[in-house]
């Protein structure tokens, strides 16, 4: 399928950029938005996996909600190329860059990329820093950086951080070519630094993060023998300099100040009040599950929460400890040795229910702390993840060693579009840290001041549907729940009541009115993918997302498609048709 990303995304982008962009303030305000583009080292899943191995997750923790993610913050897939020089798997430029730009980020991180293209192991030529190189993959990298700089910095006056390709032990990277004194890897890195240096010399809105110290690769990875995927050491080596580059350019507020903003409803892009009524973590009647955890005498766990210990370690205690403002925090005192690679979770005892409409976004989170020695971390909600889902939270075969960094952050989930008819969306939240088999657990975990609210940046620009985003070789970015389509079975004999899924869009908070109309077509057994093709079965609008299809209206084997019209008041109505189809049963 042809996506037309370069044209489609850029059109929406240009409409709002005005071709210039006003001068940026001296400091980016708290709540500015960001996203990352890159390869599997910064992918939300796959590649290095979630949690401590993933540089964007570490960056989020370091920033502690001073900046916030866009709707699709990590535009990265493992195994893909910068462009089409190597394999034809076009992903970074234009697809991922355009998908990032159409979300109007205040900060764009052009993350590590090119490992799959052998960028660092290919001879860059005699003078690659001149901007012309015989290494086709380095030229692709130049083109990607130039495109991101032109659109993000020059056109819009926003901020760009460029991160070079992370080194590995691939053959050729350490080769010193005839007449040279540096390795290919060092020469490519020097060329990258020079290329971006010409940009940073002209504007403070572009930063280059130097990773030349990340050698040997085996010091940052356990992915033997090539060490292509970093572990927690590598993620810190990438995330920390990104944080350092931006720390003085983003308004300074403490995590507590930002948490108070959320409570007051003044944190940017909040589309509702703070929805969690148990910020204080009241009572001590929570549920303790799994062996090895007991309540401190005279205390216990907050009544609305449960604690689940899957590590097999024993001697762990939990208590509610008074803080300020009549609030308490959950304090888990760690002990014992893990007999399984798993986690300790503080979770909602019962589902936390949010009232919203399909396609809207819910952000949840909490203050999370843990002493050094944990292996990974994460926060999960049914409709979105930060650092992994509830079933995979912090469990990764690429984890090398215990983290030497204590964790202390106001965590934000990377929310995903709600699906289902609504208006109620129940889901339990999990806040977790994990350890590997044989690890000694010591120190404490602290969880406090959980929160939830609806997010909206719906008026930033033209709507763009992103649900079919892929790497150019058929590798899809989103699972079916977050792609446009139908949920529910339909049979030829008895019909059915399928629910329309609007899927994932570039902006959050589109209302029932913004989703002007949803139509369901039958396209025959061969399928019809063009807009408006097939036989119209139903048109829905307003708060109606569930169709009623009568028995006899379809034939067994028919393919049912969805079309969604969206108009948020910025420009003309846009229409997208689902790629996914429901096959009618007998």
mmCIF file of N, CA, C and O in Angstrom, residues 261-312:
data_model
loop_
_atom_site.group_PDB
_atom_site.id
_atom_site.type_symbol
_atom_site.label_atom_id
_atom_site.label_comp_id
_atom_site.label_asym_id
_atom_site.label_seq_id
_atom_site.Cartn_x
_atom_site.Cartn_y
_atom_site.Cartn_z
ATOM 1 N N UNK A 261 0.236 20.735 39.597
ATOM 2 C CA UNK A 261 -0.395 21.300 38.396
ATOM 3 C C UNK A 261 -1.463 20.351 37.858
ATOM 4 O O UNK A 261 -2.554 20.780 37.458
ATOM 5 N N UNK A 262 -1.151 19.054 37.840
ATOM 6 C CA UNK A 262 -2.129 18.072 37.368
ATOM 7 C C UNK A 262 -3.371 18.105 38.248
ATOM 8 O O UNK A 262 -4.507 18.077 37.753
ATOM 9 N N UNK A 263 -3.174 18.191 39.544
ATOM 10 C CA UNK A 263 -4.319 18.225 40.462
ATOM 11 C C UNK A 263 -5.164 19.469 40.251
ATOM 12 O O UNK A 263 -6.397 19.430 40.358
ATOM 13 N N UNK A 264 -4.490 20.580 39.927
ATOM 14 C CA UNK A 264 -5.206 21.841 39.715
ATOM 15 C C UNK A 264 -5.786 21.939 38.304
ATOM 16 O O UNK A 264 -6.540 22.877 38.011
ATOM 17 N N UNK A 265 -5.440 20.992 37.416
ATOM 18 C CA UNK A 265 -5.936 21.031 36.050
ATOM 19 C C UNK A 265 -5.207 22.011 35.163
ATOM 20 O O UNK A 265 -5.734 22.393 34.106
ATOM 21 N N UNK A 266 -3.988 22.424 35.534
ATOM 22 C CA UNK A 266 -3.261 23.443 34.775
ATOM 23 C C UNK A 266 -2.088 22.874 33.976
ATOM 24 O O UNK A 266 -1.389 23.629 33.303
ATOM 25 N N UNK A 267 -1.872 21.563 34.054
ATOM 26 C CA UNK A 267 -0.808 20.979 33.239
ATOM 27 C C UNK A 267 -1.265 20.993 31.784
ATOM 28 O O UNK A 267 -2.424 20.674 31.479
ATOM 29 N N UNK A 268 -0.393 21.371 30.843
ATOM 30 C CA UNK A 268 -0.819 21.511 29.446
ATOM 31 C C UNK A 268 -1.432 20.240 28.863
ATOM 32 O O UNK A 268 -1.023 19.119 29.184
ATOM 33 N N UNK A 269 -2.421 20.447 28.003
ATOM 34 C CA UNK A 269 -3.131 19.431 27.233
ATOM 35 C C UNK A 269 -4.093 18.603 28.063
ATOM 36 O O UNK A 269 -4.636 17.613 27.573
ATOM 37 N N UNK A 270 -4.360 18.982 29.305
ATOM 38 C CA UNK A 270 -5.380 18.283 30.078
ATOM 39 C C UNK A 270 -6.759 18.620 29.517
ATOM 40 O O UNK A 270 -7.116 19.782 29.385
ATOM 41 N N UNK A 271 -7.525 17.578 29.194
ATOM 42 C CA UNK A 271 -8.866 17.769 28.662
ATOM 43 C C UNK A 271 -9.935 17.432 29.694
ATOM 44 O O UNK A 271 -11.124 17.408 29.381
ATOM 45 N N UNK A 272 -9.514 17.135 30.910
ATOM 46 C CA UNK A 272 -10.449 16.850 31.993
ATOM 47 C C UNK A 272 -9.768 17.211 33.301
ATOM 48 O O UNK A 272 -8.566 17.509 33.336
ATOM 49 N N UNK A 273 -10.528 17.161 34.362
ATOM 50 C CA UNK A 273 -9.930 17.285 35.688
ATOM 51 C C UNK A 273 -9.122 16.030 35.988
ATOM 52 O O UNK A 273 -9.211 15.015 35.281
ATOM 53 N N UNK A 274 -8.309 16.071 37.021
ATOM 54 C CA UNK A 274 -7.628 14.878 37.515
ATOM 55 C C UNK A 274 -8.704 13.932 38.031
ATOM 56 O O UNK A 274 -9.572 14.308 38.817
ATOM 57 N N UNK A 275 -8.688 12.673 37.570
ATOM 58 C CA UNK A 275 -9.817 11.763 37.768
ATOM 59 C C UNK A 275 -9.644 10.766 38.910
ATOM 60 O O UNK A 275 -10.617 10.124 39.302
ATOM 61 N N UNK A 276 -8.451 10.594 39.413
ATOM 62 C CA UNK A 276 -8.223 9.610 40.476
ATOM 63 C C UNK A 276 -8.621 10.224 41.821
ATOM 64 O O UNK A 276 -8.009 11.183 42.285
ATOM 65 N N UNK A 277 -9.639 9.668 42.435
ATOM 66 C CA UNK A 277 -10.150 10.218 43.695
ATOM 67 C C UNK A 277 -9.363 9.753 44.905
ATOM 68 O O UNK A 277 -9.657 10.174 46.026
ATOM 69 N N UNK A 278 -8.361 8.892 44.698
ATOM 70 C CA UNK A 278 -7.579 8.395 45.837
ATOM 71 C C UNK A 278 -6.118 8.818 45.711
ATOM 72 O O UNK A 278 -5.204 8.009 45.859
ATOM 73 N N UNK A 279 -5.912 10.107 45.461
ATOM 74 C CA UNK A 279 -4.543 10.628 45.442
ATOM 75 C C UNK A 279 -3.842 10.371 46.769
ATOM 76 O O UNK A 279 -2.639 10.117 46.815
ATOM 77 N N UNK A 280 -4.607 10.415 47.849
ATOM 78 C CA UNK A 280 -4.021 10.307 49.191
ATOM 79 C C UNK A 280 -3.668 8.874 49.562
ATOM 80 O O UNK A 280 -2.998 8.644 50.567
ATOM 81 N N UNK A 281 -4.118 7.882 48.781
ATOM 82 C CA UNK A 281 -3.920 6.462 49.111
ATOM 83 C C UNK A 281 -4.408 6.173 50.533
ATOM 84 O O UNK A 281 -3.645 5.799 51.429
ATOM 85 N N UNK A 282 -5.695 6.313 50.708
ATOM 86 C CA UNK A 282 -6.316 6.218 52.034
ATOM 87 C C UNK A 282 -6.464 4.774 52.488
ATOM 88 O O UNK A 282 -6.559 3.842 51.690
ATOM 89 N N UNK A 283 -6.505 4.582 53.795
ATOM 90 C CA UNK A 283 -6.799 3.288 54.400
ATOM 91 C C UNK A 283 -5.635 2.316 54.333
ATOM 92 O O UNK A 283 -4.556 2.613 53.819
ATOM 93 N N UNK A 284 -5.871 1.120 54.866
ATOM 94 C CA UNK A 284 -4.842 0.072 54.871
ATOM 95 C C UNK A 284 -5.458 -1.292 54.563
ATOM 96 O O UNK A 284 -4.948 -2.327 54.978
ATOM 97 N N UNK A 285 -6.560 -1.288 53.809
ATOM 98 C CA UNK A 285 -7.261 -2.541 53.534
ATOM 99 C C UNK A 285 -6.963 -3.136 52.177
ATOM 100 O O UNK A 285 -7.767 -3.899 51.643
ATOM 101 N N UNK A 286 -5.804 -2.808 51.605
ATOM 102 C CA UNK A 286 -5.439 -3.338 50.310
ATOM 103 C C UNK A 286 -5.162 -4.828 50.341
ATOM 104 O O UNK A 286 -5.015 -5.444 51.407
ATOM 105 N N UNK A 287 -5.078 -5.418 49.150
ATOM 106 C CA UNK A 287 -4.899 -6.860 49.018
ATOM 107 C C UNK A 287 -3.428 -7.199 48.793
ATOM 108 O O UNK A 287 -2.778 -6.617 47.910
ATOM 109 N N UNK A 288 -2.912 -8.131 49.579
ATOM 110 C CA UNK A 288 -1.533 -8.597 49.440
ATOM 111 C C UNK A 288 -1.576 -9.981 48.788
ATOM 112 O O UNK A 288 -2.177 -10.911 49.316
ATOM 113 N N UNK A 289 -0.955 -10.107 47.593
ATOM 114 C CA UNK A 289 -1.025 -11.339 46.813
ATOM 115 C C UNK A 289 0.377 -11.893 46.587
ATOM 116 O O UNK A 289 1.309 -11.145 46.330
ATOM 117 N N UNK A 290 0.494 -13.199 46.621
ATOM 118 C CA UNK A 290 1.778 -13.834 46.368
ATOM 119 C C UNK A 290 2.542 -14.007 47.663
ATOM 120 O O UNK A 290 2.369 -13.259 48.626
ATOM 121 N N UNK A 291 3.412 -15.001 47.733
ATOM 122 C CA UNK A 291 4.165 -15.248 48.954
ATOM 123 C C UNK A 291 5.230 -14.186 49.173
ATOM 124 O O UNK A 291 5.624 -13.474 48.247
ATOM 125 N N UNK A 292 5.672 -14.067 50.422
ATOM 126 C CA UNK A 292 6.843 -13.249 50.709
ATOM 127 C C UNK A 292 6.568 -11.831 51.107
ATOM 128 O O UNK A 292 7.499 -11.079 51.414
ATOM 129 N N UNK A 293 5.301 -11.383 51.111
ATOM 130 C CA UNK A 293 4.979 -10.007 51.475
ATOM 131 C C UNK A 293 4.014 -10.002 52.650
ATOM 132 O O UNK A 293 2.987 -10.694 52.619
ATOM 133 N N UNK A 294 4.331 -9.242 53.652
ATOM 134 C CA UNK A 294 3.443 -9.078 54.803
ATOM 135 C C UNK A 294 3.296 -7.594 55.106
ATOM 136 O O UNK A 294 4.150 -6.776 54.735
ATOM 137 N N UNK A 295 2.209 -7.243 55.772
ATOM 138 C CA UNK A 295 1.985 -5.861 56.166
ATOM 139 C C UNK A 295 2.773 -5.538 57.419
ATOM 140 O O UNK A 295 2.910 -6.374 58.315
ATOM 141 N N UNK A 296 3.304 -4.346 57.472
ATOM 142 C CA UNK A 296 3.931 -3.869 58.700
ATOM 143 C C UNK A 296 2.866 -3.794 59.780
ATOM 144 O O UNK A 296 1.729 -3.371 59.524
ATOM 145 N N UNK A 297 3.210 -4.246 60.970
ATOM 146 C CA UNK A 297 2.254 -4.244 62.077
ATOM 147 C C UNK A 297 1.702 -2.837 62.272
ATOM 148 O O UNK A 297 2.443 -1.855 62.336
ATOM 149 N N UNK A 298 0.378 -2.770 62.345
ATOM 150 C CA UNK A 298 -0.279 -1.486 62.531
ATOM 151 C C UNK A 298 -0.486 -0.709 61.252
ATOM 152 O O UNK A 298 -0.998 0.408 61.273
ATOM 153 N N UNK A 299 -0.075 -1.277 60.131
ATOM 154 C CA UNK A 299 -0.239 -0.589 58.856
ATOM 155 C C UNK A 299 -0.764 -1.591 57.828
ATOM 156 O O UNK A 299 -1.501 -2.514 58.185
ATOM 157 N N UNK A 300 -0.397 -1.414 56.587
ATOM 158 C CA UNK A 300 -0.871 -2.286 55.516
ATOM 159 C C UNK A 300 -0.706 -1.587 54.194
ATOM 160 O O UNK A 300 0.193 -0.758 54.016
ATOM 161 N N UNK A 301 -1.584 -1.885 53.262
ATOM 162 C CA UNK A 301 -1.550 -1.301 51.926
ATOM 163 C C UNK A 301 -2.819 -0.485 51.722
ATOM 164 O O UNK A 301 -3.888 -0.844 52.214
ATOM 165 N N UNK A 302 -2.707 0.628 50.973
ATOM 166 C CA UNK A 302 -3.872 1.477 50.708
ATOM 167 C C UNK A 302 -5.051 0.628 50.226
ATOM 168 O O UNK A 302 -4.892 -0.296 49.428
ATOM 169 N N UNK A 303 -6.237 0.939 50.714
ATOM 170 C CA UNK A 303 -7.420 0.107 50.484
ATOM 171 C C UNK A 303 -7.714 -0.086 49.003
ATOM 172 O O UNK A 303 -8.198 -1.147 48.587
ATOM 173 N N UNK A 304 -7.405 0.907 48.167
ATOM 174 C CA UNK A 304 -7.737 0.807 46.735
ATOM 175 C C UNK A 304 -6.711 0.017 45.940
ATOM 176 O O UNK A 304 -6.877 -0.177 44.739
ATOM 177 N N UNK A 305 -5.660 -0.480 46.586
ATOM 178 C CA UNK A 305 -4.552 -1.084 45.858
ATOM 179 C C UNK A 305 -4.323 -2.538 46.246
ATOM 180 O O UNK A 305 -4.818 -3.033 47.254
ATOM 181 N N UNK A 306 -3.563 -3.224 45.396
ATOM 182 C CA UNK A 306 -3.083 -4.565 45.698
ATOM 183 C C UNK A 306 -1.593 -4.602 45.414
ATOM 184 O O UNK A 306 -1.074 -3.792 44.633
ATOM 185 N N UNK A 307 -0.899 -5.524 46.042
ATOM 186 C CA UNK A 307 0.516 -5.727 45.767
ATOM 187 C C UNK A 307 0.705 -7.182 45.363
ATOM 188 O O UNK A 307 0.154 -8.095 45.991
ATOM 189 N N UNK A 308 1.450 -7.382 44.276
ATOM 190 C CA UNK A 308 1.675 -8.725 43.753
ATOM 191 C C UNK A 308 3.177 -8.947 43.637
ATOM 192 O O UNK A 308 3.874 -8.186 42.942
ATOM 193 N N UNK A 309 3.679 -9.960 44.316
ATOM 194 C CA UNK A 309 5.098 -10.289 44.277
ATOM 195 C C UNK A 309 5.278 -11.581 43.485
ATOM 196 O O UNK A 309 4.910 -12.658 43.946
ATOM 197 N N UNK A 310 5.847 -11.475 42.297
ATOM 198 C CA UNK A 310 6.082 -12.646 41.453
ATOM 199 C C UNK A 310 7.546 -13.056 41.422
ATOM 200 O O UNK A 310 7.926 -13.924 40.637
ATOM 201 N N UNK A 311 8.378 -12.425 42.253
ATOM 202 C CA UNK A 311 9.812 -12.707 42.200
ATOM 203 C C UNK A 311 10.211 -13.944 42.995
ATOM 204 O O UNK A 311 11.300 -14.478 42.795
ATOM 205 N N UNK A 312 9.359 -14.376 43.920
ATOM 206 C CA UNK A 312 9.712 -15.481 44.805
ATOM 207 C C UNK A 312 10.527 -15.066 46.001
ATOM 208 O O UNK A 312 10.804 -15.880 46.897
#
